[in-house]
Coordinates of C-alpha atoms and ligand atoms in Angstrom, one line a residue:
X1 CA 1.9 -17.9 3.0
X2 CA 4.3 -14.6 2.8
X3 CA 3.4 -12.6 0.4
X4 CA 4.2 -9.3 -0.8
X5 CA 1.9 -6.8 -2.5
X6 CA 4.0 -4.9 -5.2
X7 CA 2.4 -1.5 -7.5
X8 CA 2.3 2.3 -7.7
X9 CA 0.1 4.4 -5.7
X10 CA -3.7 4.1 -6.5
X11 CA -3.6 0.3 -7.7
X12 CA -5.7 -0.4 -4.6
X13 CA -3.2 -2.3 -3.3
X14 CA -4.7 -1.9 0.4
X15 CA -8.2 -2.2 -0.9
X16 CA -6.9 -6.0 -2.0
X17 CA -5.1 -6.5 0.9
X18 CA -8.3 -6.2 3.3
X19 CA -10.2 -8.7 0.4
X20 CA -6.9 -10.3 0.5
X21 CA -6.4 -11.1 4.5
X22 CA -10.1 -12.3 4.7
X23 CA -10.5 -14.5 1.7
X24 CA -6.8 -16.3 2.1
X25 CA -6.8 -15.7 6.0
X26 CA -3.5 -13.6 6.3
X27 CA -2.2 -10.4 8.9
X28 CA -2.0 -7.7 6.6
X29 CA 0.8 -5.3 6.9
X30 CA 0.9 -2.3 5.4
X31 CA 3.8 0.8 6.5
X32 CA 1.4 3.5 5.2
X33 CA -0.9 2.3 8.1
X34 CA 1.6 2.0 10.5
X35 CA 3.0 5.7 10.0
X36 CA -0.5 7.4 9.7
X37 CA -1.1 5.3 13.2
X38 CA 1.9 7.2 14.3
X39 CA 1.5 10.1 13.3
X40 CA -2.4 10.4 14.1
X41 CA -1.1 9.6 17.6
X42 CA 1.7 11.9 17.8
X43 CA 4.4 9.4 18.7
X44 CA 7.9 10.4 18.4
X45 CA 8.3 8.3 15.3
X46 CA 4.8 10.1 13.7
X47 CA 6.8 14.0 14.3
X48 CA 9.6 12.5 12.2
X49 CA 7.8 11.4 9.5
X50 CA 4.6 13.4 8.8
X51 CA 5.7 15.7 7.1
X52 CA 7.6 13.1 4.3
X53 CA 4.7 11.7 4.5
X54 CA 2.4 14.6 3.5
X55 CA 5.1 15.4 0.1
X56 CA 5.2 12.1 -0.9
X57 CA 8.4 11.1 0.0
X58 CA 9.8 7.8 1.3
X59 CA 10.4 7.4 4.6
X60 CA 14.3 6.6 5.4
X61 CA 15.3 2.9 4.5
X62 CA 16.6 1.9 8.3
X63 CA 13.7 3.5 10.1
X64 CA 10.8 1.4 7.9
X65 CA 13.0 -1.8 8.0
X66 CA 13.5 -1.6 11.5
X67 CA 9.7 -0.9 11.8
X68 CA 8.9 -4.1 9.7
X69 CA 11.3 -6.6 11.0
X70 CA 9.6 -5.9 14.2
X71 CA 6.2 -6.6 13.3
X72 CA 7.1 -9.7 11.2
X73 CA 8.4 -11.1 14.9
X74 CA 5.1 -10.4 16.2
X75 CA 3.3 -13.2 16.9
X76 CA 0.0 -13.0 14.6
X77 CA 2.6 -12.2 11.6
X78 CA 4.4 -15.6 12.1
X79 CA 1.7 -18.0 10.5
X80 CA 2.1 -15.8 7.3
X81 CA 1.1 -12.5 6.1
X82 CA 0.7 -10.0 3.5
X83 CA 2.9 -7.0 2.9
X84 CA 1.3 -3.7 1.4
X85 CA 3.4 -1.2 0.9
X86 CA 6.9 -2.7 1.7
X87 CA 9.7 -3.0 0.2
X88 CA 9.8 -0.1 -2.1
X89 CA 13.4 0.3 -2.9
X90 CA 16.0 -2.2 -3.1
X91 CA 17.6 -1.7 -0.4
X92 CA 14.3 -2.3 1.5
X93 CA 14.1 -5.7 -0.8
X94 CA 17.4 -7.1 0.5
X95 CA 17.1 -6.2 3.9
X96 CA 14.0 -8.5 3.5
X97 CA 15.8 -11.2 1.9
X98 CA 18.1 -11.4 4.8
X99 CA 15.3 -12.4 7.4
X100 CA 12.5 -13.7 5.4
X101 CA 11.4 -16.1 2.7
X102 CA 8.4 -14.5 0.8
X103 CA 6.5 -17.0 -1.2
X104 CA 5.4 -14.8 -4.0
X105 CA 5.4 -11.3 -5.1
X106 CA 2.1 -9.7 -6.6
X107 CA 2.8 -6.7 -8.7
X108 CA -0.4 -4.8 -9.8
X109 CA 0.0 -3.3 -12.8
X110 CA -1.8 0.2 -13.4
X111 CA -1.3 3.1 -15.7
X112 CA -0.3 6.7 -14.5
X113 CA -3.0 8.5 -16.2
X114 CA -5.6 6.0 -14.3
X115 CA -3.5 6.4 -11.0
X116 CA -3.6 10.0 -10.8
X117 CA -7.7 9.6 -11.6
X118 CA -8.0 7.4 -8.6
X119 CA -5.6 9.5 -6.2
X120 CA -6.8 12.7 -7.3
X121 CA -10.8 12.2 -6.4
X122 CA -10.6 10.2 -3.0
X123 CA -11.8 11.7 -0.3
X124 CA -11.5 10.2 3.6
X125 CA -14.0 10.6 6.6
X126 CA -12.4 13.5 8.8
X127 CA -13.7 11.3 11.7
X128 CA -14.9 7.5 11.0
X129 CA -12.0 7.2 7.8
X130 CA -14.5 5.9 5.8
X131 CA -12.9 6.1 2.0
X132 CA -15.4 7.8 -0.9
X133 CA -14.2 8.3 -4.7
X134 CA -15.5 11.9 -6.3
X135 CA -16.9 9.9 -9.8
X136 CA -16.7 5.9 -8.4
X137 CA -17.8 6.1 -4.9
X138 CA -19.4 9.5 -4.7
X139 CA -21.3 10.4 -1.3
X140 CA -25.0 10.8 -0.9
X141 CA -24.1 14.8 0.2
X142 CA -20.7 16.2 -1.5
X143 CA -18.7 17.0 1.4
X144 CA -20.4 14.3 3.9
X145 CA -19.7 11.3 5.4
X146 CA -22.3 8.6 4.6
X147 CA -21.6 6.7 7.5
X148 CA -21.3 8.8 10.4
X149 CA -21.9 12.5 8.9
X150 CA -18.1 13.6 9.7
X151 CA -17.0 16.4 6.7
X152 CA -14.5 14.8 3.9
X153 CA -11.4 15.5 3.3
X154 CA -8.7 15.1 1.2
X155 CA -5.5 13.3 2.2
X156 CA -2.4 15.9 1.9
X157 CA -0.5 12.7 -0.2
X158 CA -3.5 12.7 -2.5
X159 CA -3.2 16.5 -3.8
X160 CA -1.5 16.7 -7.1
X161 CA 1.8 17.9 -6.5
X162 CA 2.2 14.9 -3.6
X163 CA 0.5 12.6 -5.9
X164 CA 3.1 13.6 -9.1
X165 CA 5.8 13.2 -6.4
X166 CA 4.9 9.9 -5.1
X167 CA 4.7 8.5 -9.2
X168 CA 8.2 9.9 -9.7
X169 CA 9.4 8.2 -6.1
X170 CA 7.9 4.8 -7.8
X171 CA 8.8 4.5 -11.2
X172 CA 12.3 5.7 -9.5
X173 CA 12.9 3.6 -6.4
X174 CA 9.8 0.9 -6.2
X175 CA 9.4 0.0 -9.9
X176 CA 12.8 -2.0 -10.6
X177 CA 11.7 -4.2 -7.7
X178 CA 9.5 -5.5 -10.7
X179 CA 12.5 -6.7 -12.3
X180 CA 14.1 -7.9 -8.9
X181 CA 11.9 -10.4 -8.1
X182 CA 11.7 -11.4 -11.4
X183 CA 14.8 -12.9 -11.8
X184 CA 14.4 -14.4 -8.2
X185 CA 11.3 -16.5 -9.5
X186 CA 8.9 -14.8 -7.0
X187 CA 6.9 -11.7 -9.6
X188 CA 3.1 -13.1 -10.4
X189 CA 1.3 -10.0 -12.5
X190 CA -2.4 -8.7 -12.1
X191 CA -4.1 -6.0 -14.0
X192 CA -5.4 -3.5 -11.3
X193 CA -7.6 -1.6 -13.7
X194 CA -11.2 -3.5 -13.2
X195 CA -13.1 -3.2 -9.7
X196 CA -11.8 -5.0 -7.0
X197 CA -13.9 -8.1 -7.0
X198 CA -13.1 -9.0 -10.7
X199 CA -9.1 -8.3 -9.3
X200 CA -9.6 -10.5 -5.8
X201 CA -10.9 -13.5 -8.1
X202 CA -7.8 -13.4 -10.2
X203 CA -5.5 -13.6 -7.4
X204 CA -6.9 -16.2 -5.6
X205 CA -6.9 -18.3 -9.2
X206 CA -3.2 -16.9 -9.3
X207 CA -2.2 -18.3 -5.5
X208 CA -4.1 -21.3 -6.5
X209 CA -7.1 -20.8 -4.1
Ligands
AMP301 P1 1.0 4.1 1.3 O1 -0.2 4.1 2.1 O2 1.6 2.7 1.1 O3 0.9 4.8 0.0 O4 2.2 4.9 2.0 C1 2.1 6.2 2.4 C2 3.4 6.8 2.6 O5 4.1 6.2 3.7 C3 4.4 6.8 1.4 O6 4.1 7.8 0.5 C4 5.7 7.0 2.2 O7 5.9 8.3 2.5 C5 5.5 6.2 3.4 N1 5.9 4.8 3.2 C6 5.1 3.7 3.3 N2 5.7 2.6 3.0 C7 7.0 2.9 2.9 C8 8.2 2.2 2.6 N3 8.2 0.9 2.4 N4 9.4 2.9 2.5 C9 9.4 4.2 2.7 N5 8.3 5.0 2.9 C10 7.1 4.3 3.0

């Protein structure tokens, strides 16, 4: 199955993906991953895109579909995966069309004013990566990694100005892919507000699982 996981920042689209890739057994894919890989590891392609990263911004269209037509050759991707995070403009979407047939397109549907709550109080492991939530997921110690004791931060994408930026970049550039894929017969819908279990169960109903 090829499937494509569509929705603004903070729907926990990732989150999903992870549930996604063990419960329906596919690679999961996601181009936030693969830049923060790169740029955590200093790779010429991380230096050119941290700091988009860190406002917001989107990365150029050539350099992520380049990026992704590579992995989807790899051989783990060819039995089917699960896009997070890609395509997020139309161009991106086309590109796509040209060398792959997706099977369906899962667009999670969640509100600004819940986005920005969700954005605005994670907080990552400094060292393990281990995700926390200021009111959902709090940590036993403010400031403290359950797991491994490593201090918490806050991603520079997840500070308000980035995270104001990044809703404007989707309701601009990512949100008429809603309408895109509509009229291509690929758009299933999921409300993303309740907790991730309650979502996962609705999506495997919805892929017929
Ligand atoms: P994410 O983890 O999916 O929220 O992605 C984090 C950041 O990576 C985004 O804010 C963009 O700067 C960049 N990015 C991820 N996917 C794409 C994409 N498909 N096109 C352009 N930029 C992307």
């Amino acid at each position: 199955m090829k499937l494509v996981f569509l929705g603004p920042p903070g729907a926990g689209k990732g989150t999903l993906a992870t549930l996604a890739k063990e419960n329906l057994s596919l690679v999961h894919i996601s181009t936030g991953d693969i830049f923060r890989a790169n740029i955590r590891n200093q790779t010429p392609l991380g230096v050119q895109v941290k700091a988009i990263l860190d406002s917001g911004s989107l990365v150029p269209d050539d350099i992520t579909i380049a990026i992704v037509k590579d992995r989807l050759q790899q051989p783990d991707a060819l039995g089917g995966y699960l896009l997070d995070g890609f395509p997020r403009t139309i161009v991106q979407a086309q590109a796509l069309s040209g060398f792959e047939q997706l099977d369906a397109v899962v667009n999670f549907v969640l509100k600004d004013s819940e986005v920005v709550r969700r954005l605005s109080g994670r907080r990552v492991c400094k060292s393990c990566g281990t995700g926390f939530h200021l009111t959902s997921l709090p940590p036993k110690k403010e400031g403290v990694c359950d797991k491994c004791g490593g201090t918490l931060m806050q991603r520079p994408d997840d500070e308000a100005s980035a995270i104001q930026e990044r809703l404007r970049v989707y309701h601009a550039q990512t949100a008429p892919l809603v309408e895109w894929y509509q009229s291509r017969g690929l758009l299933k819908e999921i409300d993303a507000s309740p907790a991730p279990e309650t979502v996962m169960k609705v999506l495997k109903e919805l892929m017929g699982r």
